[in-house]
CSV table of C-alpha atoms and ligand atoms in Angstrom, one decimal:
chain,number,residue,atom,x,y,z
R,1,UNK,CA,-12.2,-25.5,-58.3
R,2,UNK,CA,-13.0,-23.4,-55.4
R,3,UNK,CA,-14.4,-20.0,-56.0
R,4,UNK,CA,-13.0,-18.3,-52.9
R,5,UNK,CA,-9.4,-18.6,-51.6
R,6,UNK,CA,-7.6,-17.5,-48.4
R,7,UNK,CA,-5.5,-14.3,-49.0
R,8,UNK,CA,-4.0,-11.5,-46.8
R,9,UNK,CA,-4.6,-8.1,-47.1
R,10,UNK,CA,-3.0,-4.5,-45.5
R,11,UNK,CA,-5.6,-2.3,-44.3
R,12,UNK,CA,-5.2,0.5,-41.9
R,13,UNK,CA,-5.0,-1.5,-38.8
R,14,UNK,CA,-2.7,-4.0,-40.3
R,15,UNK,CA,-2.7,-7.1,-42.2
R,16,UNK,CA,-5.3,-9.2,-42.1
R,17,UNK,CA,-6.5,-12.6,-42.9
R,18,UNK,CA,-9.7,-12.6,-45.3
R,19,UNK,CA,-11.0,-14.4,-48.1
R,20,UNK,CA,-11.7,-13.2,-51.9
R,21,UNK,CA,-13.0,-14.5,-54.8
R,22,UNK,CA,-10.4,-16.7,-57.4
R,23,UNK,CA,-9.4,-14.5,-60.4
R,24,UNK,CA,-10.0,-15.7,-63.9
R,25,UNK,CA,-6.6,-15.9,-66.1
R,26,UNK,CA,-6.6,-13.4,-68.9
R,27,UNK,CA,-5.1,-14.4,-72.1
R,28,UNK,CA,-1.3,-14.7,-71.5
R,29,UNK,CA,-1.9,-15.2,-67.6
R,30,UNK,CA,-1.2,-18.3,-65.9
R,31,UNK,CA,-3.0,-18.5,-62.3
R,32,UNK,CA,-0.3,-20.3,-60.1
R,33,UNK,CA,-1.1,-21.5,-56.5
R,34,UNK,CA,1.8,-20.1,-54.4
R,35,UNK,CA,3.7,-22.2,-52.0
R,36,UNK,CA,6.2,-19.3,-50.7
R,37,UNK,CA,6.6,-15.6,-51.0
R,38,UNK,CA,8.9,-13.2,-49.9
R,39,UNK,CA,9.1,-9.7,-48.3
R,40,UNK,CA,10.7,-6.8,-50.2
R,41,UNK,CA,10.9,-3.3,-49.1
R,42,UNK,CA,8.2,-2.3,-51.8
R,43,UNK,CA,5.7,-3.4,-49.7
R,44,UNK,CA,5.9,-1.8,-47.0
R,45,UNK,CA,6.0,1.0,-49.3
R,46,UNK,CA,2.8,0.2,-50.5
R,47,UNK,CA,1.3,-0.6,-47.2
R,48,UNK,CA,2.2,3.0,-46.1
R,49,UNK,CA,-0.1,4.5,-49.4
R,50,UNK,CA,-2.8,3.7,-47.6
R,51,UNK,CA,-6.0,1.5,-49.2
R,52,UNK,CA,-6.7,-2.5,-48.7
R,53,UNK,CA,-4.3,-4.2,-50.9
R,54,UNK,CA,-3.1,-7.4,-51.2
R,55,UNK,CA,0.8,-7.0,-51.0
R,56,UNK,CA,3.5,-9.4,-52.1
R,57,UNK,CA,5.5,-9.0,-55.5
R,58,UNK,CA,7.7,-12.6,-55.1
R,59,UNK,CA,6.4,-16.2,-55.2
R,60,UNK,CA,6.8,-19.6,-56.4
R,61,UNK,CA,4.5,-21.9,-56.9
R,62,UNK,CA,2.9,-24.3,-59.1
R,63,UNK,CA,0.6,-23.1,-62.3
R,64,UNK,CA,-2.9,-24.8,-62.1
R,65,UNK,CA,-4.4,-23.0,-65.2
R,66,UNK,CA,-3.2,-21.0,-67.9
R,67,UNK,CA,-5.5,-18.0,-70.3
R,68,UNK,CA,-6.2,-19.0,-73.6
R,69,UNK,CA,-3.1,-17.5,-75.5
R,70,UNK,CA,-0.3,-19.0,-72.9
R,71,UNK,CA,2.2,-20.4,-74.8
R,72,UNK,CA,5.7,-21.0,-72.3
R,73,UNK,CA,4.1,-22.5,-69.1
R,74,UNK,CA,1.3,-25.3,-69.3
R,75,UNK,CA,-0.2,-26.6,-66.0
R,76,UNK,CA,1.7,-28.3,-63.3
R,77,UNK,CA,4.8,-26.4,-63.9
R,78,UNK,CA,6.8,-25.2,-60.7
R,79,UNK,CA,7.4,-21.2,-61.4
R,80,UNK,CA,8.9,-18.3,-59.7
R,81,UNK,CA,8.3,-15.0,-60.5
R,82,UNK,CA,7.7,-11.1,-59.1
R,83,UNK,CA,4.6,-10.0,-60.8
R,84,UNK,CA,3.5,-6.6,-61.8
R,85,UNK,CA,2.7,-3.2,-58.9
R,86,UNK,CA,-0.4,-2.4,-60.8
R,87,UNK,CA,-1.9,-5.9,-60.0
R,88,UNK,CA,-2.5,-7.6,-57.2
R,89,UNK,CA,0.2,-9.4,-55.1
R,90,UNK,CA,1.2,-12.5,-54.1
R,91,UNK,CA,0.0,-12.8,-50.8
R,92,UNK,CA,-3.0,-15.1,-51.5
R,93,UNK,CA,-3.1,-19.1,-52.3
R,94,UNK,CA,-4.4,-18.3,-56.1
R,95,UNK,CA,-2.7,-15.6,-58.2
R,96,UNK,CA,-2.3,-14.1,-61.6
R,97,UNK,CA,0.5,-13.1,-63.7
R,98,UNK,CA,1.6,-12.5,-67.2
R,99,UNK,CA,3.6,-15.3,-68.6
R,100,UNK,CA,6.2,-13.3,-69.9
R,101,UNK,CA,7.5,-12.6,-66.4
R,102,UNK,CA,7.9,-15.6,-65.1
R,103,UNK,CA,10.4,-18.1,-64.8
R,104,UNK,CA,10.7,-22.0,-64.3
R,105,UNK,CA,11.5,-22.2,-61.0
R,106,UNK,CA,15.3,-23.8,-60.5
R,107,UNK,CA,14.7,-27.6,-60.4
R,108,UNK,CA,17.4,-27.7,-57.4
R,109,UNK,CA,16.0,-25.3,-54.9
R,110,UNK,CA,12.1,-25.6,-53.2
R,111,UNK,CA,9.4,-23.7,-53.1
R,112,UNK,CA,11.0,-21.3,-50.4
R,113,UNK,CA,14.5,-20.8,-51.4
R,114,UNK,CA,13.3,-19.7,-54.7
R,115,UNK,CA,10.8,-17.5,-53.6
R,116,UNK,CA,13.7,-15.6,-52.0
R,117,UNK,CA,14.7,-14.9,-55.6
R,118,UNK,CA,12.9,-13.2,-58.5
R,119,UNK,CA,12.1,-9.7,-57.9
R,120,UNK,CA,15.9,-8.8,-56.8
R,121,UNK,CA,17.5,-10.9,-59.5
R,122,UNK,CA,15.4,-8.6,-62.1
R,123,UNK,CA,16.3,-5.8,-60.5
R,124,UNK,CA,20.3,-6.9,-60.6
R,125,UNK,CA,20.2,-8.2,-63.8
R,126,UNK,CA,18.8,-5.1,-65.1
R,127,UNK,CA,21.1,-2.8,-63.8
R,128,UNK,CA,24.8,-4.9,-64.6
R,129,UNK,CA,23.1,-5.9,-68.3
R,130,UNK,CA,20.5,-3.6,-69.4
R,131,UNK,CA,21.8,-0.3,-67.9
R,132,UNK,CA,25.4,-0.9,-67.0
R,133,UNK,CA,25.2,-2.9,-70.3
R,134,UNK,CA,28.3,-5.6,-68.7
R,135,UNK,CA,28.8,-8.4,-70.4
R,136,UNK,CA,31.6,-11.2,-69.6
R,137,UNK,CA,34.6,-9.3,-71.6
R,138,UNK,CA,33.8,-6.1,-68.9
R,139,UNK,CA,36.4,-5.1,-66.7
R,140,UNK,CA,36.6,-2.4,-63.9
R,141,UNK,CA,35.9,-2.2,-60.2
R,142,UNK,CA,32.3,-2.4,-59.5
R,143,UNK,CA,30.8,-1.0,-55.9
R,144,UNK,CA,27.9,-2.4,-54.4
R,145,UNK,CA,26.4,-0.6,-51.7
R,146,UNK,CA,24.7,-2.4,-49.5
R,147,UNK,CA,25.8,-5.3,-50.7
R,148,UNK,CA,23.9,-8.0,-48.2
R,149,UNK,CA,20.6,-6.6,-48.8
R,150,UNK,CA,18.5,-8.3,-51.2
R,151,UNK,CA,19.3,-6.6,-54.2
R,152,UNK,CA,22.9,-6.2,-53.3
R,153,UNK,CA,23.2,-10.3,-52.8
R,154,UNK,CA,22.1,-11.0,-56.0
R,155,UNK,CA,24.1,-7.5,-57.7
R,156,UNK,CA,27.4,-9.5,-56.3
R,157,UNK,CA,26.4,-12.7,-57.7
R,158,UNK,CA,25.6,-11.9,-61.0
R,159,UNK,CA,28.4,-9.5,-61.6
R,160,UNK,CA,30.7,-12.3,-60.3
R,161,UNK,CA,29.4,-15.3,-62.5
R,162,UNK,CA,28.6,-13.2,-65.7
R,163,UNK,CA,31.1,-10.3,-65.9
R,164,UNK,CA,35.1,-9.5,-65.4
R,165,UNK,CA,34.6,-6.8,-62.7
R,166,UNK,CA,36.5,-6.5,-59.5
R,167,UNK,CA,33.6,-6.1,-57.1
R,168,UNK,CA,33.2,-4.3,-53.6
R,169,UNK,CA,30.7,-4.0,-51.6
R,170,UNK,CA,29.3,-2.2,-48.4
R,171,UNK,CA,28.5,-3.5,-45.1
R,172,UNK,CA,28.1,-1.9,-42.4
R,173,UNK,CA,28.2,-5.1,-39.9
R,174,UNK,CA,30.6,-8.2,-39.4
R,175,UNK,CA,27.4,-10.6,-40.6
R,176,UNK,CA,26.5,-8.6,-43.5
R,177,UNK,CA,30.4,-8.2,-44.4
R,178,UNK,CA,30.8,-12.0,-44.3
R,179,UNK,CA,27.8,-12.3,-45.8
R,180,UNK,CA,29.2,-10.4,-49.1
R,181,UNK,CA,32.6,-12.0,-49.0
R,182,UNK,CA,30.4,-15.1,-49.1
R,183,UNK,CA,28.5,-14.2,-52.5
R,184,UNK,CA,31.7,-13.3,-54.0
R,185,UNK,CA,32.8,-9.8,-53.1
R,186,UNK,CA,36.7,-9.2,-53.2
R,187,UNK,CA,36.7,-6.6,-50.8
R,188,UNK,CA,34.0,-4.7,-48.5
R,189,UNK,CA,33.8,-1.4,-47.0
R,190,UNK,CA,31.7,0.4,-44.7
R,191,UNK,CA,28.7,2.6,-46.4
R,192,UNK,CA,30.7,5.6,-45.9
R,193,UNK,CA,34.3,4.6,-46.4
R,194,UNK,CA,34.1,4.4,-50.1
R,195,UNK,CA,37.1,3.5,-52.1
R,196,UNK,CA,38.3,5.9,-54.8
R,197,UNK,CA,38.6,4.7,-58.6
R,198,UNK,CA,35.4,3.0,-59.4
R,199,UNK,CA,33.5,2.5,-62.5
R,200,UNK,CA,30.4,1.4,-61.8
R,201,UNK,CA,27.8,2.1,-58.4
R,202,UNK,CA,24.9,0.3,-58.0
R,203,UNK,CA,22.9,2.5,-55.6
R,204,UNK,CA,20.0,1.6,-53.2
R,205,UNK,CA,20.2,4.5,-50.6
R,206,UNK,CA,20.4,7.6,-52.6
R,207,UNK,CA,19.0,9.9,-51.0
R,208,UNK,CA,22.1,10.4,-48.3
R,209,UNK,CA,23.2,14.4,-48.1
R,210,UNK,CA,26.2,14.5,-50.2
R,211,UNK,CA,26.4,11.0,-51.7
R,212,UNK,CA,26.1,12.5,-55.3
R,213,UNK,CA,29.4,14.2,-54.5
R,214,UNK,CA,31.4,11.7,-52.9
R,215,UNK,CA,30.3,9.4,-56.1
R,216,UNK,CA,31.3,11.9,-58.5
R,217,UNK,CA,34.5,12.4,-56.3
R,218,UNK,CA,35.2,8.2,-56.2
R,219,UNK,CA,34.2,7.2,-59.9
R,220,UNK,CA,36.1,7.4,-63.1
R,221,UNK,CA,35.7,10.0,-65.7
R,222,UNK,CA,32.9,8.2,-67.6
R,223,UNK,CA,31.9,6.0,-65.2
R,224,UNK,CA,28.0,4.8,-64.6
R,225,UNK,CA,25.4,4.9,-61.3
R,226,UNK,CA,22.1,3.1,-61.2
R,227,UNK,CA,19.9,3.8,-58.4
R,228,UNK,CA,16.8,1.7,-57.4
R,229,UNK,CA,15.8,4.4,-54.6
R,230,UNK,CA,13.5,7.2,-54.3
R,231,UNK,CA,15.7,9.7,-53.2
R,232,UNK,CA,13.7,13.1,-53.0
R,233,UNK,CA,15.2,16.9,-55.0
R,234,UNK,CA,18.2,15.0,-56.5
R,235,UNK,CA,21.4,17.1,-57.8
R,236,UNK,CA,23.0,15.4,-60.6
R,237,UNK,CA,25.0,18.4,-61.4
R,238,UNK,CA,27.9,17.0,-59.8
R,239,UNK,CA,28.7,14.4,-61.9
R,240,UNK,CA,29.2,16.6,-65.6
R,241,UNK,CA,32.6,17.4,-65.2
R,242,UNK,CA,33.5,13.3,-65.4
R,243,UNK,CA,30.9,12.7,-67.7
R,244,UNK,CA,29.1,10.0,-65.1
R,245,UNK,CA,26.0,8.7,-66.0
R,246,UNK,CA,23.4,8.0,-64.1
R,247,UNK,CA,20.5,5.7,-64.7
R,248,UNK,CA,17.4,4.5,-63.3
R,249,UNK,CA,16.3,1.2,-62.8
R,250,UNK,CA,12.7,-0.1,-61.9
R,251,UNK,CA,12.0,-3.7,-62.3
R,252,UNK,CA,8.3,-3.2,-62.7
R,253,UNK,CA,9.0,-1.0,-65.9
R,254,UNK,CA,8.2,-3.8,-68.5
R,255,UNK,CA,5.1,-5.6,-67.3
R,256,UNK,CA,4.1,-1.9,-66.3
R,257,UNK,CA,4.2,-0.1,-69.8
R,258,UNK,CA,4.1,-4.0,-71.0
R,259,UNK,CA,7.6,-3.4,-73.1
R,260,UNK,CA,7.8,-5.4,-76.3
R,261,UNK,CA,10.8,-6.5,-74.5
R,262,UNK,CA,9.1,-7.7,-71.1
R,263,UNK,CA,9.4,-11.5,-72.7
R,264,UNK,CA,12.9,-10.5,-71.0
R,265,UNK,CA,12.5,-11.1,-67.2
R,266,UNK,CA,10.8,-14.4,-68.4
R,267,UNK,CA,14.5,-15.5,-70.4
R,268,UNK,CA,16.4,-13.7,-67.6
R,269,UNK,CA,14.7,-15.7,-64.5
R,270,UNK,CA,15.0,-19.0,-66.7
R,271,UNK,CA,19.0,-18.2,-67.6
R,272,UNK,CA,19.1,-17.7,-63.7
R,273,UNK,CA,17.1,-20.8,-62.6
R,274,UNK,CA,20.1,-22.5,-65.1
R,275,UNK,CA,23.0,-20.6,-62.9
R,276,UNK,CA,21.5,-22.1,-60.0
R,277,UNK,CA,21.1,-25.8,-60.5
R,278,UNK,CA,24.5,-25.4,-62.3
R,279,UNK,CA,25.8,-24.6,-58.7
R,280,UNK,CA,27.0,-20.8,-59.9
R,281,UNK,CA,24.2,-18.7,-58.6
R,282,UNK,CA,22.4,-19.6,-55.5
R,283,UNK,CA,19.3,-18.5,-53.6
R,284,UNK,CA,19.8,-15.7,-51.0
R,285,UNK,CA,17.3,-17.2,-48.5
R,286,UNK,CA,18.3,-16.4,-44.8
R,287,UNK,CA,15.1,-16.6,-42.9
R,288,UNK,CA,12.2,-18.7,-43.1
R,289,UNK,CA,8.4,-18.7,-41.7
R,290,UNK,CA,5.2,-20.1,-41.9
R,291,UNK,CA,2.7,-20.5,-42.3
R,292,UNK,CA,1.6,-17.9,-44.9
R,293,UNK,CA,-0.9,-16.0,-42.8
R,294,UNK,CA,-0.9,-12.2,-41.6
R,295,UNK,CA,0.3,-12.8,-38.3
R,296,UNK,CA,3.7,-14.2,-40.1
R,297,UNK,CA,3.4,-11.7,-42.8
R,298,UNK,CA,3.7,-8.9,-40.3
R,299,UNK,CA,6.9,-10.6,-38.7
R,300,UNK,CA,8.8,-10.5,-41.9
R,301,UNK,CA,7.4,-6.7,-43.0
R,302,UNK,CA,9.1,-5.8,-39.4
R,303,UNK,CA,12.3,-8.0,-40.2
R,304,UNK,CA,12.7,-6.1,-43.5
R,305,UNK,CA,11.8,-1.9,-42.4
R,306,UNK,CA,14.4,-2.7,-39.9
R,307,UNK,CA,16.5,-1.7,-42.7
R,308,UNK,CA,19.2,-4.3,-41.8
R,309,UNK,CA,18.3,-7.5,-44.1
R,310,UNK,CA,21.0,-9.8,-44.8
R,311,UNK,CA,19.4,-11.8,-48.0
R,312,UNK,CA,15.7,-12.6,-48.3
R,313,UNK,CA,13.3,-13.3,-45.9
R,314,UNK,CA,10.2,-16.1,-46.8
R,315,UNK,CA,6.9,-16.9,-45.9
R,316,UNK,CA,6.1,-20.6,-46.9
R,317,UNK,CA,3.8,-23.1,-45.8
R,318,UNK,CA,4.9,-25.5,-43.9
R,319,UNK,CA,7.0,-28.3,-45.3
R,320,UNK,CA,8.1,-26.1,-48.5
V,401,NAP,N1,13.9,0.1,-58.4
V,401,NAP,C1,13.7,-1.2,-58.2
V,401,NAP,O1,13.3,-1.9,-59.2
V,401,NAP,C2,13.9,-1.8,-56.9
V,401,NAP,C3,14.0,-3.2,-56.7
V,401,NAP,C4,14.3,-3.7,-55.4
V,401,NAP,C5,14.5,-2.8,-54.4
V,401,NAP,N2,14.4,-1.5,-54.6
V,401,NAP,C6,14.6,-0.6,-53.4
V,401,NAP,O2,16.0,-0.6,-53.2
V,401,NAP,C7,16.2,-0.5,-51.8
V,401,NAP,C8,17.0,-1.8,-51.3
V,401,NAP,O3,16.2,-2.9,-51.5
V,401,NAP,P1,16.7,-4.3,-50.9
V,401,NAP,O4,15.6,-5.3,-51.1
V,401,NAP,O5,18.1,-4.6,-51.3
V,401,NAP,O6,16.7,-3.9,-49.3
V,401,NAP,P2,17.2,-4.7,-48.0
V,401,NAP,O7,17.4,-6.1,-48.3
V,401,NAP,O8,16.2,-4.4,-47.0
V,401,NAP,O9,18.5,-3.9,-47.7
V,401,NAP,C9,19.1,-4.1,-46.5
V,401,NAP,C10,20.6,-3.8,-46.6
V,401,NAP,O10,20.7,-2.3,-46.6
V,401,NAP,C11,22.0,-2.0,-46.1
V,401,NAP,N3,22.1,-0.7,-45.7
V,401,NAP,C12,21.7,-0.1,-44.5
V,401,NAP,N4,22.0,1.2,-44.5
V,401,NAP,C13,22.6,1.5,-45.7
V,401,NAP,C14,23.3,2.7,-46.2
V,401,NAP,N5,23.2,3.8,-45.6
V,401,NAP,N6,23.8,2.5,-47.5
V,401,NAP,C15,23.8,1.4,-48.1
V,401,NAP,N7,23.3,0.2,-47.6
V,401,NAP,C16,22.7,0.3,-46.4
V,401,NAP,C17,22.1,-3.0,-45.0
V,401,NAP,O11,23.5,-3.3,-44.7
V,401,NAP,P3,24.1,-3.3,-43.2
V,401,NAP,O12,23.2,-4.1,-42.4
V,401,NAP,O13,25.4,-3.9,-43.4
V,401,NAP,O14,24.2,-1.8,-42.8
V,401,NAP,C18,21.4,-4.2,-45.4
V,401,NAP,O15,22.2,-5.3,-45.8
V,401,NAP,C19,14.8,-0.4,-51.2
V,401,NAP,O16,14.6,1.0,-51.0
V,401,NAP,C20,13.9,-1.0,-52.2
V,401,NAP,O17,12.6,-0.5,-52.1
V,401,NAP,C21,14.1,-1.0,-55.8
């Protein structure tokens, strides 16, 4: 095998095109040559901390070696997958990652379309199962705010498919409206024309003045936020008097601490994968380039830090 492989890289002045050695598995990594990645807000938000990185936490691809303790993936199995923050991303043609986040990649959809998927089904899944703790007997109103970005897409999904809840979402546009209706939303509002009675919020602009208070003013007594934001000096003070919860949720938090649990997002992208080629879940793909390359790389970073995303947006090569 080669020892050196294309990869792209953000440096000061941009991305750039370069070329770095191939890693060497470790023992529960499988090193997958990636066909298509997508763009999530997280990398930009890495770009911005400064350093030469290689960015990118989505990809599928196909795994050409495994370490010496792999035991769910053996060589020439398609995969999709996130990968970790505190490794390198996905933006080169060979990469690492830890078995036990990665799914087989659903047998219905190529290389692209399910590159649009892994790290914002994590993140969903997480928050309706593992904070919300939903299950298919929950009922309730559910509200999605932005509901066509590309957490929100797959938060409407998921919650459709796998629980009782009523769901609305928020949109501030007609295409991101229709987009949500699309996924499964019963009704959509406008980001600041939220309804009243809610039991769940899934949060991914928190840091708004005086969001804390209108959701303590629209949810339940005892009803439940998860917020996947950084919002900055917090005030959670509102929400005692109804007895709301409020959670975090970071889909990096298992391969980062490596949770006993973190075999989790492996089950969790397979279960998915098995929504999709049943026809109940599917891929959130909107826009597609290529090849994968800085120049194209830097397209989609400005496509997402518009803010304005409806779904995912992938970088493939050609033909994928
Ligand atoms: N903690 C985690 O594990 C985790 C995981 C994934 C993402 N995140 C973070 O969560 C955020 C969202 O990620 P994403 O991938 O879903 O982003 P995205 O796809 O870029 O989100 C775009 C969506 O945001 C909506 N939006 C714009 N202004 C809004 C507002 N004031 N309130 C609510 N929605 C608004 C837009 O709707 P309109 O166009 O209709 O206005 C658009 O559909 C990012 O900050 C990201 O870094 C965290």
């Amino acid at each position: 095998m080669d020892t050196k492989m294309p990869a792209v890289i953000s440096t000061a002045q941009g991305l750039r095109d370069v070329e770095l050695p191939v890693p060497t598995p470790g023992a529960r990594d499988l090193l997958v040559r990636v066909h298509a990645v997508s763009v999530n807000p997280v990398d930009h938000k890495v770009r911005r901390g400064g350093g030469d990185k290689v960015l990118g936490w989505d990809a599928a691809g196909v795994v050409v070696a495994v370490g010496s303790e792999v035991s769910l993936f053996t060589p020439g199995d398609e995969v999709y997958y996130a990968g970790s923050i505190d490794r390198p991303g996905t933006n080169a043609r060979l990469h690492l990652v830890d078995e036990r986040i990665v799914g087989h990649k659903p047998r219905s959809l190529s290389f692209a379309a399910a590159a649009a998927l892994p790290l914002t089904t994590i993140t969903a899944w997480e928050t309706l199962f593992d904070r919300f703790r939903l299950d298919a007997g929950s009922t309730g109103t559910l509200l999605v705010l932005g509901a066509a970005g590309g957490v929100g897409s797959m938060v409407i999904q998921l919650a459709r498919a796998l629980t009782g809840l009523r769901v609305v979402g928020s949109a501030s546009r007609d295409e991101s409206r229709t987009w949500a209706l699309d996924l499964g939303a019963h009704d959509v509002v406008g980001h600041d024309d939220l309804p009243e009675g809610v039991d769940y919020i899934f949060s991914p602009n928190t840091g708004a003045p005086g969001l804390i208070e209108r959701f303590a003013r629209i949810l339940r007594p005892g009803g439940a936020i998860t917020a996947i934001d950084e919002p900055e000096g917090l005030d959670l003070l509102p929400l005692k008097a109804k007895s709301i919860s409020f959670h975090w949720e970071l889909m990096f938090t298992r391969p980062l601490f490596q949770t006993p649990d973190m075999i989790a997002q492996h089950e969790l992208l397979d279960r998915v994968a098995d929504l999709v080629d049943a026809g109940t879940i599917r891929s959130t793909l909107t826009t597609q380039l290529s090849p994968i390359d800085a120049a194209t790389l830097t397209r989609a970073h400005e496509m997402v830090e518009g803010g304005h995303m409806v779904g995912k947006v992938v970088v493939a090569e050609p033909l994928q």
